XYZ file of C-alpha atoms in Angstrom:
458
model
C 13.065 106.293 61.638
C 12.268 104.570 64.993
C 12.566 100.860 65.848
C 8.895 100.104 65.058
C 9.448 101.502 61.585
C 12.478 99.336 61.161
C 10.445 96.263 62.307
C 7.563 97.142 59.875
C 10.042 97.600 56.969
C 11.743 94.409 58.052
C 8.451 92.326 57.917
C 7.874 93.588 54.418
C 11.358 93.030 53.214
C 11.490 89.581 54.742
C 8.908 88.576 52.191
C 11.262 89.507 49.357
C 14.773 89.427 50.575
C 16.779 87.732 53.239
C 17.800 90.340 55.784
C 17.673 93.987 56.731
C 20.414 95.394 58.867
C 20.995 98.876 60.509
C 24.457 99.862 61.667
C 25.725 103.096 63.306
C 28.542 105.146 61.941
C 31.015 102.938 63.651
C 29.659 99.793 61.989
C 27.938 98.203 64.983
C 24.556 96.365 64.465
C 21.674 98.434 65.918
C 18.965 96.389 64.282
C 18.649 93.120 62.278
C 15.652 91.407 60.975
C 14.595 87.803 61.604
C 16.057 86.945 58.179
C 19.541 87.800 59.492
C 19.386 84.888 61.908
C 18.674 82.522 58.990
C 21.562 84.061 57.171
C 24.224 84.466 59.823
C 23.195 81.889 62.332
C 23.199 84.376 65.147
C 20.131 85.586 66.972
C 19.245 89.223 66.669
C 20.196 89.699 70.370
C 23.688 88.224 69.690
C 24.224 90.679 66.840
C 23.086 93.915 68.454
C 26.150 95.893 69.337
C 28.539 93.571 67.481
C 30.868 95.066 64.894
C 29.683 94.217 61.459
C 33.271 93.779 60.246
C 33.782 90.925 62.664
C 31.386 88.791 60.498
C 33.008 89.694 57.143
C 35.365 87.109 55.647
C 38.906 88.247 56.471
C 39.891 88.545 52.825
C 37.045 90.943 52.143
C 37.404 93.168 55.199
C 39.522 95.929 53.683
C 37.268 96.221 50.692
C 34.140 96.177 52.854
C 35.449 98.882 55.018
C 36.297 101.072 52.045
C 32.782 100.664 50.571
C 31.294 101.403 54.074
C 33.216 104.669 54.197
C 31.814 105.482 50.731
C 28.275 104.803 51.858
C 28.668 106.941 55.024
C 29.861 109.774 52.815
C 26.580 109.657 50.952
C 27.152 106.997 48.148
C 24.390 104.514 47.443
C 25.426 100.987 46.734
C 23.003 98.532 45.082
C 25.236 95.726 43.987
C 28.054 95.160 46.494
C 29.151 91.591 46.943
C 31.260 90.149 49.714
C 31.590 87.094 51.992
C 30.480 86.607 55.556
C 31.224 83.969 58.058
C 28.278 82.290 59.795
C 28.183 81.400 63.415
C 29.048 77.701 62.325
C 32.003 78.844 60.381
C 30.493 78.408 56.851
C 31.172 80.973 54.308
C 28.266 82.699 52.643
C 28.123 85.156 49.637
C 25.950 88.146 50.001
C 24.604 90.846 47.633
C 24.007 94.149 49.448
C 22.027 97.272 48.729
C 22.875 100.048 51.183
C 22.564 103.785 51.784
C 23.292 106.235 54.578
C 20.406 107.898 56.435
C 21.616 111.388 57.043
C 18.761 112.100 59.336
C 19.196 109.023 61.518
C 22.969 108.850 61.221
C 22.716 105.224 60.431
C 23.604 102.971 57.579
C 20.671 100.825 56.326
C 21.246 97.817 54.162
C 19.463 94.881 52.886
C 21.151 91.609 51.827
C 20.338 88.665 49.686
C 22.178 85.345 50.098
C 23.613 84.485 46.676
C 25.782 81.552 47.851
C 23.848 79.170 45.679
C 24.345 81.127 42.498
C 28.073 81.677 43.351
C 28.301 77.847 43.832
C 26.810 77.240 40.435
C 29.200 79.870 38.881
C 32.113 78.121 40.609
C 31.020 74.730 39.320
C 30.749 76.048 35.730
C 34.102 77.906 35.974
C 35.810 74.816 37.395
C 34.470 72.502 34.709
C 35.548 75.023 32.020
C 39.019 75.318 33.639
C 39.414 71.487 33.849
C 38.412 71.074 30.315
C 40.841 73.777 29.175
C 43.644 72.056 31.301
C 42.856 68.788 29.599
C 43.631 70.275 26.199
C 46.382 72.597 27.221
C 48.553 70.287 29.404
C 51.037 67.999 27.694
C 51.081 65.127 30.104
C 49.216 63.666 33.045
C 51.455 65.117 35.805
C 50.818 68.540 34.431
C 47.089 67.895 34.275
C 47.145 66.643 37.923
C 48.802 69.799 39.047
C 46.366 72.012 37.179
C 43.404 70.107 38.752
C 44.974 70.592 42.201
C 45.210 74.396 41.583
C 41.591 74.548 40.357
C 40.154 72.546 43.258
C 42.251 74.555 45.775
C 40.414 77.598 44.714
C 37.092 76.036 45.536
C 37.688 73.997 48.752
C 39.955 74.557 51.813
C 42.586 71.872 52.078
C 46.039 71.025 53.473
C 46.490 67.931 51.240
C 45.215 67.009 47.889
C 45.635 63.651 46.067
C 44.432 61.770 43.096
C 44.464 57.958 43.741
C 43.933 55.649 40.688
C 43.187 51.970 40.362
C 45.258 49.816 38.195
C 42.939 48.298 35.606
C 44.646 44.947 35.703
C 45.683 44.334 39.323
C 43.117 46.501 40.918
C 45.877 48.046 43.191
C 45.594 51.581 44.215
C 48.507 54.090 43.963
C 49.039 57.735 44.114
C 48.888 59.392 40.625
C 49.324 62.748 42.370
C 49.966 63.625 45.975
C 50.462 67.199 47.185
C 50.804 68.396 50.739
C 50.031 72.117 51.256
C 50.641 74.340 54.189
C 51.429 71.374 56.498
C 52.163 72.675 59.996
C 54.925 71.126 62.085
C 52.599 69.912 64.775
C 50.235 68.134 62.416
C 50.782 64.454 61.552
C 49.180 62.557 58.665
C 48.930 59.080 60.147
C 45.785 58.042 58.438
C 46.011 55.098 55.890
C 44.818 57.164 52.914
C 44.868 54.268 50.531
C 42.636 52.257 52.767
C 40.153 55.111 52.914
C 40.236 55.398 49.149
C 39.656 51.614 48.780
C 36.500 52.098 50.860
C 35.328 54.940 48.547
C 35.756 52.689 45.554
C 34.161 49.735 47.224
C 31.053 51.764 48.104
C 31.236 53.825 44.924
C 30.162 56.868 46.993
C 31.697 59.888 48.826
C 33.065 59.404 52.259
C 33.550 62.261 54.827
C 35.555 61.680 57.835
C 35.565 63.999 60.728
C 35.631 63.800 64.548
C 31.836 63.758 64.494
C 30.999 60.981 62.052
C 33.669 58.301 62.464
C 31.298 56.274 64.597
C 28.991 56.020 61.476
C 31.445 53.803 59.704
C 31.593 49.990 59.791
C 33.389 48.612 62.912
C 36.412 47.232 60.945
C 36.751 50.538 59.034
C 36.330 52.588 62.204
C 39.110 50.817 64.000
C 41.563 51.941 61.191
C 40.940 55.628 61.838
C 40.043 55.688 65.476
C 41.927 58.197 67.582
C 43.587 59.756 64.563
C 43.603 63.213 63.071
C 40.920 63.099 60.514
C 39.249 65.857 58.398
C 38.999 64.038 55.162
C 36.898 63.969 52.051
C 37.241 61.347 49.413
C 35.016 61.385 46.149
C 34.887 58.554 43.580
C 36.118 59.304 40.131
C 33.505 57.633 37.972
C 34.069 56.981 34.210
C 31.316 55.744 31.963
C 31.915 52.111 33.005
C 33.686 52.054 36.400
C 35.215 53.913 39.214
C 38.744 54.576 38.139
C 40.043 56.123 41.338
C 39.411 58.620 44.092
C 39.799 62.484 44.314
C 40.640 63.209 47.956
C 41.185 66.374 50.037
C 42.280 66.649 53.601
C 42.297 69.607 55.900
C 43.779 70.337 59.342
C 42.098 68.432 62.099
C 41.368 71.708 63.886
C 39.644 73.253 60.832
C 35.945 73.146 60.124
C 34.408 69.925 58.804
C 33.670 69.853 55.024
C 30.095 71.052 54.413
C 27.412 69.821 52.059
C 28.080 72.608 49.518
C 31.687 71.792 49.325
C 31.017 68.053 48.918
C 28.444 68.783 46.189
C 30.960 70.958 44.390
C 33.748 68.330 44.452
C 31.312 65.618 43.361
C 30.201 67.816 40.481
C 33.767 68.620 39.144
C 34.904 64.956 39.805
C 32.954 63.861 36.759
C 34.845 66.304 34.529
C 38.092 65.347 36.158
C 37.489 61.565 35.529
C 36.719 62.314 31.841
C 39.906 64.559 31.556
C 42.111 61.844 33.176
C 40.707 59.077 30.964
C 41.229 61.197 27.863
C 44.811 61.897 28.801
C 45.434 58.214 29.595
C 44.004 57.242 26.251
C 46.277 59.834 24.437
C 49.255 58.630 26.482
C 48.529 54.971 25.482
C 48.229 55.942 21.850
C 51.519 58.010 21.890
C 53.335 55.129 23.535
C 51.987 52.653 21.046
C 53.194 54.944 18.323
C 56.686 55.593 19.690
C 57.553 52.315 21.619
C 58.102 48.756 20.695
C 55.271 46.757 22.183
C 57.280 43.662 22.957
C 60.323 45.257 24.733
C 58.756 48.633 25.676
C 61.900 50.205 24.218
C 61.721 53.236 21.956
C 61.053 52.332 18.283
C 62.757 53.705 15.120
C 60.748 56.863 15.039
C 61.415 57.876 18.584
C 65.073 56.910 18.289
C 65.579 59.049 15.146
C 63.955 62.000 17.014
C 66.406 61.619 19.859
C 69.281 61.063 17.538
C 68.565 64.354 15.704
C 68.301 66.271 18.950
C 71.613 64.845 20.053
C 73.204 65.751 16.756
C 71.952 69.346 17.047
C 73.370 69.694 20.473
C 76.647 68.122 19.457
C 77.028 70.449 16.495
C 76.097 73.496 18.566
C 78.546 72.669 21.355
C 81.261 71.049 19.113
C 81.023 67.706 20.835
C 81.056 64.059 19.770
C 78.919 61.139 20.699
C 78.783 57.357 19.935
C 76.228 55.099 18.335
C 76.210 51.227 18.788
C 74.467 48.769 16.494
C 73.843 45.395 18.141
C 72.689 42.057 16.857
C 72.224 38.759 18.631
C 74.168 35.951 16.959
C 72.108 32.888 16.057
C 68.873 34.266 17.358
C 66.955 32.411 14.616
C 68.198 29.169 16.076
C 66.473 30.022 19.333
C 63.217 30.637 17.615
C 63.503 27.408 15.574
C 64.560 25.243 18.502
C 62.301 26.539 21.375
C 59.558 28.479 19.655
C 58.765 32.212 19.134
C 57.524 32.705 22.685
C 61.045 31.927 23.986
C 62.542 34.170 21.370
C 60.242 36.948 22.503
C 61.271 36.312 26.051
C 64.920 36.450 25.009
C 64.386 39.877 23.415
C 62.755 41.182 26.502
C 65.502 40.060 28.791
C 68.007 41.403 26.296
C 66.317 44.866 26.462
C 66.413 44.827 30.268
C 70.089 43.878 30.418
C 71.060 46.640 27.989
C 69.161 49.212 29.973
C 70.857 48.155 33.145
C 74.216 49.017 31.520
C 73.107 52.478 30.346
C 73.093 55.905 31.932
C 69.988 58.005 32.291
C 70.990 60.140 29.285
C 71.599 57.079 26.963
C 68.862 55.600 24.674
C 68.380 51.994 23.493
C 65.825 51.271 20.758
C 64.720 48.139 19.126
C 64.969 48.456 15.273
C 63.254 45.183 14.547
C 63.939 41.428 14.957
C 67.039 41.006 17.233
C 68.569 44.384 16.221
C 69.107 47.079 18.875
C 70.629 50.567 18.401
C 72.138 52.370 21.426
C 72.834 56.170 21.502
C 75.605 57.289 23.887
C 75.506 61.069 23.960
C 78.193 61.548 26.590
C 80.778 59.198 25.052
C 82.971 61.679 23.204
C 85.892 59.459 22.198
C 86.338 55.931 20.935
C 87.956 54.559 24.060
C 85.046 55.572 26.250
C 82.503 54.185 23.753
C 84.373 50.935 23.411
C 84.337 50.496 27.099
C 80.690 51.107 27.354
C 80.127 48.621 24.450
C 82.247 45.981 26.113
C 80.242 46.312 29.280
C 77.113 45.529 27.265
C 78.701 42.668 25.403
C 79.835 41.040 28.648
C 76.339 41.333 30.311
C 74.684 39.805 27.222
C 77.174 36.976 26.976
C 75.956 35.653 30.340
C 73.394 32.690 29.969
C 69.679 33.421 29.750
C 67.015 31.531 31.642
C 64.121 31.235 29.293
C 61.072 29.126 30.152
C 63.302 26.753 32.161
C 65.844 26.645 29.356
C 69.411 28.091 29.752
C 70.415 29.672 26.567
C 73.606 31.532 25.601
C 73.293 33.993 22.772
C 76.306 36.118 21.940
C 76.135 39.652 20.607
C 77.888 41.472 17.807
C 78.283 45.165 18.196
C 79.369 47.898 15.755
C 80.356 51.255 16.819
C 80.314 54.619 15.041
C 81.191 58.132 16.256
C 79.708 61.483 15.332
C 81.065 63.467 13.503
C 84.295 61.410 12.922
C 82.467 58.704 10.855
C 79.408 60.533 9.640
C 77.427 63.692 10.009
C 74.111 62.458 8.716
C 71.891 60.396 10.896
C 71.162 57.481 8.427
C 74.824 57.353 7.339
C 75.943 57.193 10.987
C 73.587 54.301 11.680
C 74.756 52.642 8.482
C 78.429 52.903 9.627
C 77.600 51.157 12.954
C 75.608 48.621 11.106
C 78.436 47.824 8.728
C 80.828 47.544 11.634
C 78.425 45.139 13.354
C 78.384 42.758 10.295
C 82.249 42.806 10.243
C 82.127 41.746 13.882
C 79.687 39.069 12.990
C 81.863 37.879 10.134
C 84.877 37.708 12.469
C 83.122 35.104 14.562
C 80.745 37.211 16.610
C 80.757 38.183 20.290
C 82.929 41.231 19.290
C 82.768 45.013 19.475
C 83.979 46.359 16.114
C 84.555 50.087 15.641
C 84.070 51.776 12.251
C 87.204 52.188 10.298
C 86.667 54.913 7.713
C 89.400 56.962 6.151
C 89.097 60.724 7.121
C 88.239 61.616 3.355
C 85.222 59.299 3.420
C 83.453 61.053 6.226
C 79.958 62.249 5.292
């Protein structure tokens, strides 16, 4: 087949498909149709003599060379897909039909650009994956990590972050912030939160690159002038408002984000916003069910759960632990004298002071009214537990500043040890409760250990 025949075939195929290419046995272009220029961004003159494999995406080259060898050996391929790099650096997905012409000793192939359909498939797959992650993950940090992994498969990035706006204060903060493949000579000196604030203010996507910074407002442009910027921020829009920003950032030397990548991120951002709001709602419901709304301490249900886990561990490892039952003496007088709002403030400050005395492994819960129960897993003898209880008593004995009133309220604390005083959760709490009442009867402001004979242990 001569060159004129190729051109005639090319004119016909251009009406139906995107490009026709002819390469020699060594894979160098000998002929390309006009459609190839639309596809690859190179003129036919630039492609003639160029190795075909140079245009193939690096990740697809080994597979492409293998298929090329099969075609040269006589195989006919009608549905081979791979990725090419355009002259401008963009990635395109192609569907090839190719065969070897034995008489001409050349490989003839026609290609169709299927980038758009691949983009639609990627959107659908991403939305499905995000929806799956929203149901499969147990908490928001796990969801954010899953979203990052999903988006990283779609868009090139060196950094990924989810920035959310506080519903009450309006302040922005990083809900998730991951730096990927950061090179030692790259600095991230852009005020990302300021960029995100601008995305929320405009309620629209912002792309920052070396080419478009001048399109920004003067004040905003000054914040990013002369800085390394290759940044894309997409608003996370709920049904009623913009709840935050999904942002990706690439190396300054990398290609700018292109329209197809922006469209893809905007598309999946809707599903991401829905997933985040759903997880936030579930987290609020769970916290409401397991935490005291006034003090934000664990409630009875959550405390019993932690107590049972501690008991199982103690039994398995043959260890002891301590439990404190605490009551504020004359708390009712505070409510009667200063009002319930002062009483509520006293309970909140009491919770804060107790927490400051505890270790990370300890748990304090509000059981109701002015009663608090404290679990000390690593206090394995009475002396250690009494020392911890005395620390709490001393801190709570200091005056409270409540609505311009200085109030002193003294605590009574009962102590019980597992398994010395009880082996059942409710009985152990009852022992500490009884010891607390003995402390109160003795005048209050005391720590009273449980005194049970050995034969009365439960």
